[in-house]
Coordinates of C-alpha atoms in Angstrom, one line a residue:
X1 CA 246.8 303.4 119.4
X2 CA 246.3 303.4 115.6
X3 CA 246.4 299.6 115.5
X4 CA 243.8 299.5 118.3
X5 CA 241.5 301.9 116.5
X6 CA 241.8 299.9 113.2
X7 CA 241.1 296.6 115.0
X8 CA 238.1 298.1 116.8
X9 CA 236.7 299.5 113.5
X10 CA 237.1 296.0 111.9
X11 CA 235.3 294.3 114.8
X12 CA 232.5 296.8 114.7
X13 CA 232.0 296.3 111.0
X14 CA 231.7 292.5 111.7
X15 CA 229.4 293.4 114.5
X16 CA 227.2 295.2 112.1
X17 CA 226.8 292.0 110.0
X18 CA 225.9 290.1 113.2
X19 CA 223.3 292.8 114.1
X20 CA 221.7 292.5 110.6
X21 CA 221.5 288.7 111.1
X22 CA 219.9 289.2 114.5
X23 CA 217.4 291.6 113.0
X24 CA 216.4 289.0 110.5
X25 CA 216.2 286.3 113.2
X26 CA 213.9 288.5 115.3
X27 CA 211.4 288.9 112.4
X28 CA 211.1 285.2 111.6
X29 CA 208.2 283.1 112.9
X30 CA 208.9 279.6 114.4
X31 CA 208.2 276.7 112.1
X32 CA 205.0 274.7 112.8
X33 CA 205.3 271.4 114.5
X34 CA 204.1 268.2 112.8
X35 CA 203.4 265.1 114.8
X36 CA 202.4 261.6 113.7
X37 CA 201.6 258.4 115.4
X38 CA 200.6 254.8 114.4
X39 CA 198.9 252.1 116.5
X40 CA 197.3 248.7 115.8
X41 CA 194.9 246.4 117.5
X42 CA 193.5 242.9 116.9
X43 CA 190.6 244.4 115.1
X44 CA 191.9 247.5 113.2
X45 CA 194.7 250.0 112.8
X46 CA 194.8 253.6 113.9
X47 CA 197.0 256.6 114.5
X48 CA 197.1 260.4 114.7
X49 CA 198.4 263.3 112.6
X50 CA 198.8 266.7 114.2
X51 CA 199.9 270.2 113.2
X52 CA 200.7 272.8 115.9
X53 CA 201.9 276.4 115.8
X54 CA 203.4 278.2 118.8
X55 CA 201.4 281.4 119.3
X56 CA 203.7 282.8 122.1
X57 CA 206.2 284.1 119.4
X58 CA 203.4 286.2 117.9
X59 CA 202.9 288.0 121.2
X60 CA 206.6 288.7 121.7
X61 CA 207.5 289.2 118.0
X62 CA 207.0 293.0 118.1
X63 CA 209.2 293.5 121.1
X64 CA 211.9 291.2 119.7
X65 CA 212.0 293.0 116.4
X66 CA 212.2 296.4 118.2
X67 CA 215.0 295.2 120.5
X68 CA 217.0 293.9 117.5
X69 CA 216.4 297.1 115.5
X70 CA 217.7 299.2 118.4
X71 CA 220.7 296.9 118.8
X72 CA 221.5 297.3 115.1
X73 CA 221.2 301.1 115.5
X74 CA 223.6 300.9 118.5
X75 CA 226.2 299.1 116.4
X76 CA 225.9 301.6 113.5
X77 CA 226.3 304.5 116.0
X78 CA 229.3 302.9 117.6
X79 CA 230.9 302.6 114.1
X80 CA 230.1 306.3 113.5
X81 CA 231.7 307.2 116.8
X82 CA 234.9 305.3 115.9
X83 CA 234.9 307.1 112.5
X84 CA 234.7 310.4 114.5
X85 CA 237.6 309.2 116.6
X86 CA 239.7 308.4 113.6
X87 CA 238.9 311.7 112.0
X88 CA 239.7 313.6 115.2
X89 CA 243.0 311.7 115.6
X90 CA 243.9 312.5 112.0
X91 CA 243.1 316.1 112.7
X92 CA 245.4 316.0 115.8
X93 CA 248.2 314.5 113.8
X94 CA 247.8 317.1 111.1
X95 CA 248.0 319.9 113.7
X96 CA 251.0 318.3 115.4
X97 CA 252.8 317.8 112.1
X98 CA 252.2 321.5 111.2
X99 CA 253.4 322.6 114.6
X100 CA 256.5 320.3 114.5
X101 CA 257.4 321.8 111.1
X102 CA 257.3 325.4 112.4
X103 CA 258.9 324.5 115.7
X104 CA 261.8 322.7 114.0
X105 CA 262.7 325.9 112.1
X106 CA 262.8 327.8 115.4
X107 CA 264.9 325.1 117.1
X108 CA 267.3 325.0 114.2
X109 CA 267.7 328.8 114.4
X110 CA 268.3 328.6 118.2
X111 CA 270.8 325.8 117.8
X112 CA 272.8 327.8 115.1
X113 CA 272.7 330.8 117.4
X114 CA 274.1 328.9 120.4
X115 CA 276.7 327.2 118.2
X116 CA 278.0 330.5 116.9
X117 CA 278.1 331.8 120.4
X118 CA 280.0 328.7 121.6
X119 CA 282.5 329.0 118.7
X120 CA 283.1 332.7 119.4
X121 CA 283.8 332.1 123.1
X122 CA 286.0 329.1 122.2
X123 CA 288.0 331.3 119.9
X124 CA 288.2 333.9 122.7
X125 CA 289.4 331.3 125.2
X126 CA 292.2 330.2 122.9
X127 CA 293.3 333.8 122.7
X128 CA 293.2 334.0 126.5
X129 CA 290.1 336.3 126.6
X130 CA 287.6 333.9 128.0
X131 CA 287.4 331.3 130.7
X132 CA 286.8 327.6 130.3
X133 CA 283.8 327.8 132.6
X134 CA 282.0 330.1 130.3
X135 CA 282.9 327.9 127.2
X136 CA 281.7 324.8 129.0
X137 CA 278.4 326.4 129.8
X138 CA 278.1 327.5 126.1
X139 CA 278.8 324.0 125.0
X140 CA 276.2 322.5 127.4
X141 CA 273.5 325.0 126.1
X142 CA 274.3 324.1 122.5
X143 CA 274.3 320.4 123.1
X144 CA 270.9 320.7 125.0
X145 CA 269.5 322.6 122.0
X146 CA 270.8 319.8 119.7
X147 CA 269.2 317.1 121.8
X148 CA 265.8 319.0 121.8
X149 CA 266.0 319.3 118.0
X150 CA 266.8 315.6 117.5
X151 CA 263.9 314.5 119.8
X152 CA 261.6 316.7 117.8
X153 CA 262.8 315.3 114.5
X154 CA 262.2 311.8 115.8
X155 CA 258.7 312.5 117.1
X156 CA 257.9 314.4 113.9
X157 CA 258.9 311.3 111.8
X158 CA 256.4 309.2 113.9
X159 CA 253.7 311.8 113.5
X160 CA 254.1 311.9 109.7
X161 CA 253.9 308.2 109.3
X162 CA 250.9 307.9 111.6
X163 CA 249.2 310.7 109.5
X164 CA 250.0 308.8 106.3
X165 CA 248.5 305.6 107.7
X166 CA 245.3 307.4 108.9
X167 CA 244.9 309.0 105.4
X168 CA 245.6 305.8 103.6
X169 CA 248.7 307.2 101.9
X170 CA 252.0 305.6 100.9
X171 CA 254.6 305.8 103.7
X172 CA 256.8 308.9 103.3
X173 CA 254.1 311.0 101.6
X174 CA 254.4 314.6 102.6
X175 CA 250.9 316.0 102.6
X176 CA 250.7 319.8 102.1
X177 CA 249.9 321.3 105.5
X178 CA 247.6 324.3 105.1
X179 CA 247.0 326.7 108.0
X180 CA 243.3 326.5 109.1
X181 CA 241.0 329.5 109.0
X182 CA 240.9 331.2 112.4
X183 CA 237.7 330.4 114.3
X184 CA 235.9 332.8 116.7
X185 CA 236.0 331.9 120.4
X186 CA 233.0 330.0 121.8
X187 CA 230.9 332.2 124.0
X188 CA 229.4 331.0 127.3
X189 CA 225.9 330.9 125.8
X190 CA 227.1 328.9 122.8
X191 CA 228.9 326.5 125.1
X192 CA 225.8 325.9 127.3
X193 CA 223.7 325.3 124.2
X194 CA 226.2 322.8 122.8
X195 CA 226.3 321.0 126.1
X196 CA 222.5 320.8 126.2
X197 CA 222.6 319.3 122.7
X198 CA 225.3 316.9 123.5
X199 CA 223.1 313.9 124.2
X200 CA 221.3 314.4 120.9
X201 CA 224.4 314.7 118.6
X202 CA 227.3 312.7 120.1
X203 CA 227.4 309.3 118.5
X204 CA 228.6 307.4 121.6
X205 CA 225.8 308.8 123.7
X206 CA 223.3 308.0 121.0
X207 CA 224.6 304.5 120.9
X208 CA 224.1 304.1 124.6
X209 CA 220.6 305.4 124.3
X210 CA 219.9 302.9 121.5
X211 CA 221.3 300.1 123.7
X212 CA 219.0 301.2 126.5
X213 CA 216.0 301.2 124.2
X214 CA 217.0 297.7 123.0
X215 CA 217.1 296.5 126.6
X216 CA 213.8 298.1 127.3
X217 CA 212.2 296.1 124.5
X218 CA 214.0 292.9 125.8
X219 CA 212.4 293.5 129.2
X220 CA 209.0 294.0 127.5
X221 CA 209.5 290.7 125.7
X222 CA 210.3 289.0 129.0
X223 CA 207.2 290.4 130.6
X224 CA 205.0 289.3 127.7
X225 CA 206.6 285.8 127.9
X226 CA 205.2 285.4 131.5
X227 CA 201.7 284.9 130.1
X228 CA 200.6 281.3 129.4
X229 CA 202.5 279.7 126.5
X230 CA 199.8 278.9 124.0
X231 CA 200.1 276.5 121.0
X232 CA 197.2 275.8 118.7
X233 CA 196.6 273.5 115.8
X234 CA 194.6 270.6 114.3
X235 CA 194.7 266.8 114.7
X236 CA 193.4 264.0 112.6
X237 CA 193.2 260.7 114.4
X238 CA 191.7 257.1 114.0
X239 CA 190.9 254.9 116.9
X240 CA 192.6 251.5 116.4
X241 CA 189.8 249.6 118.3
X242 CA 186.6 251.3 117.0
X243 CA 188.0 252.3 113.7
X244 CA 186.4 255.8 114.0
X245 CA 188.1 258.8 112.4
X246 CA 188.1 262.2 114.2
X247 CA 189.3 265.6 113.2
X248 CA 189.4 268.8 115.3
X249 CA 191.4 271.6 116.9
X250 CA 194.1 271.0 119.5
X251 CA 195.4 273.5 122.1
X252 CA 198.4 273.3 124.4
X253 CA 198.6 275.7 127.3
X254 CA 201.4 276.1 129.9
X255 CA 200.0 277.0 133.3
X256 CA 201.9 279.9 134.9
X257 CA 201.9 278.6 138.5
X258 CA 205.5 278.5 139.6
X259 CA 208.0 280.1 137.2
X260 CA 206.0 282.8 135.4
X261 CA 209.4 283.9 133.9
X262 CA 210.1 286.0 137.0
X263 CA 213.8 285.2 137.1
X264 CA 214.3 286.3 133.5
X265 CA 212.3 289.5 134.1
X266 CA 214.4 290.4 137.2
X267 CA 217.6 289.9 135.1
X268 CA 216.4 292.1 132.4
X269 CA 215.3 294.8 134.8
X270 CA 218.7 294.8 136.5
X271 CA 220.4 295.0 133.1
X272 CA 218.3 298.0 132.2
X273 CA 219.2 299.8 135.4
X274 CA 222.9 299.1 134.8
X275 CA 222.6 300.5 131.2
X276 CA 220.9 303.6 132.6
X277 CA 223.7 304.2 135.1
X278 CA 226.3 303.6 132.4
X279 CA 224.7 306.1 130.1
X280 CA 224.5 308.7 132.9
X281 CA 228.2 308.1 133.8
X282 CA 229.2 308.6 130.2
X283 CA 227.1 311.7 129.9
X284 CA 228.6 313.2 133.1
X285 CA 232.1 312.5 131.8
X286 CA 231.4 314.0 128.4
X287 CA 230.0 317.2 130.0
X288 CA 233.0 317.4 132.4
X289 CA 235.5 316.9 129.5
X290 CA 233.7 319.5 127.4
X291 CA 233.8 322.0 130.2
X292 CA 237.5 321.3 130.8
X293 CA 238.4 321.7 127.2
X294 CA 236.4 324.9 126.9
X295 CA 238.1 326.4 129.9
X296 CA 241.6 325.2 128.6
X297 CA 240.9 326.8 125.3
X298 CA 240.0 330.1 127.0
X299 CA 243.1 330.0 129.1
X300 CA 245.3 329.3 126.1
X301 CA 243.6 332.0 124.1
X302 CA 244.3 334.5 126.9
X303 CA 248.0 333.4 127.1
X304 CA 248.3 333.6 123.3
X305 CA 247.0 337.2 123.3
X306 CA 249.6 338.0 126.0
X307 CA 252.4 336.4 123.9
X308 CA 251.2 338.2 120.8
X309 CA 251.4 341.5 122.6
X310 CA 254.9 340.7 123.8
X311 CA 256.4 339.5 120.5
X312 CA 256.6 342.9 118.7
X313 CA 258.7 344.3 121.5
X314 CA 260.9 341.2 121.7
X315 CA 261.3 341.3 117.9
X316 CA 262.3 344.9 118.0
X317 CA 264.8 344.3 120.8
X318 CA 266.3 341.3 118.9
X319 CA 266.7 343.4 115.8
X320 CA 268.2 346.2 117.8
X321 CA 270.5 343.8 119.5
X322 CA 271.7 342.4 116.2
X323 CA 272.5 345.9 115.0
X324 CA 274.3 346.8 118.2
X325 CA 276.4 343.7 118.0
X326 CA 277.5 344.6 114.5
X327 CA 278.4 348.1 115.7
X328 CA 280.3 346.5 118.7
X329 CA 277.9 348.3 121.1
X330 CA 276.7 345.0 122.7
X331 CA 278.5 342.0 123.9
X332 CA 277.8 338.5 122.6
X333 CA 276.2 337.2 125.8
X334 CA 273.5 339.9 125.9
X335 CA 272.8 339.4 122.2
X336 CA 272.4 335.7 122.6
X337 CA 270.2 336.2 125.6
X338 CA 267.9 338.5 123.7
X339 CA 267.7 336.3 120.6
X340 CA 267.1 333.2 122.7
X341 CA 264.3 334.9 124.6
X342 CA 262.7 336.0 121.3
X343 CA 262.9 332.5 119.8
X344 CA 261.6 330.9 123.0
X345 CA 258.5 333.1 122.9
X346 CA 258.0 332.2 119.3
X347 CA 258.2 328.5 120.1
X348 CA 255.8 329.0 123.0

């Protein structure tokens, strides 16, 4: 995923250069056309010199420049959106690295607890005070805890290296992980206001809007191009028979009888409709994802409040169980069960 994001960013930066070149191209006027001819007769010589300029490009130039400008805006917004994606991914990796660090300490504590319990039951079995079935179950629990810890260590290593790559750091750099400042929950009115502002602030939606506007101008250019193609200029000529010089204007006009650019206009209209539907689909998806995440955040916040309310009681029970174990008022099985339950809730 990281390599794909980097490759996409590189392609977009190259695309920005192409968009700038297209913007330059849209603002350029076509070069005038120079014609020359020579003829002779038995009496004299003659020929013609002409200079023509295509006027159709002057009619469509404004639409072409506007289309190119919106296309360039779309490329820049797509680059901004990918930068947002990279920043968001780096933020996720940061949160994951911080969570892995905390969770690793809890898993190590739980593994040590289960290992001590297994060693105690193993010693009791050797004295004839415990069954092999119980010892086997203890060993299985300890090995499962070790497996979970090893898997977390491997995934944490991948997370750290991905974070270093996103931040442009040397591999193996351990960035200090600072806990974020708690943020207040988003209210329903705040969420609705944010969703209403979504089309005006999310870079990918703004990029699609710019692409639609570019296509709108491309369609306008196609409509303007259906009018007669007009070229105007001047011509200097000499008749090779009479030897008379003439100078005057010259006009070339394409008669819009059959083509009238109707096929190109239909293509551009269909493309505009497709871009409109694409934008609406992206907007609907964005609103649905936002609502899903908002609801998920509310659910997790409620669950977290429940866990926070349960933790003091579990912590008190775990402390009391440790004291009872030292006083031989509690067996090892009950103590391990209480400690594991407390560590499990902390991990959750």
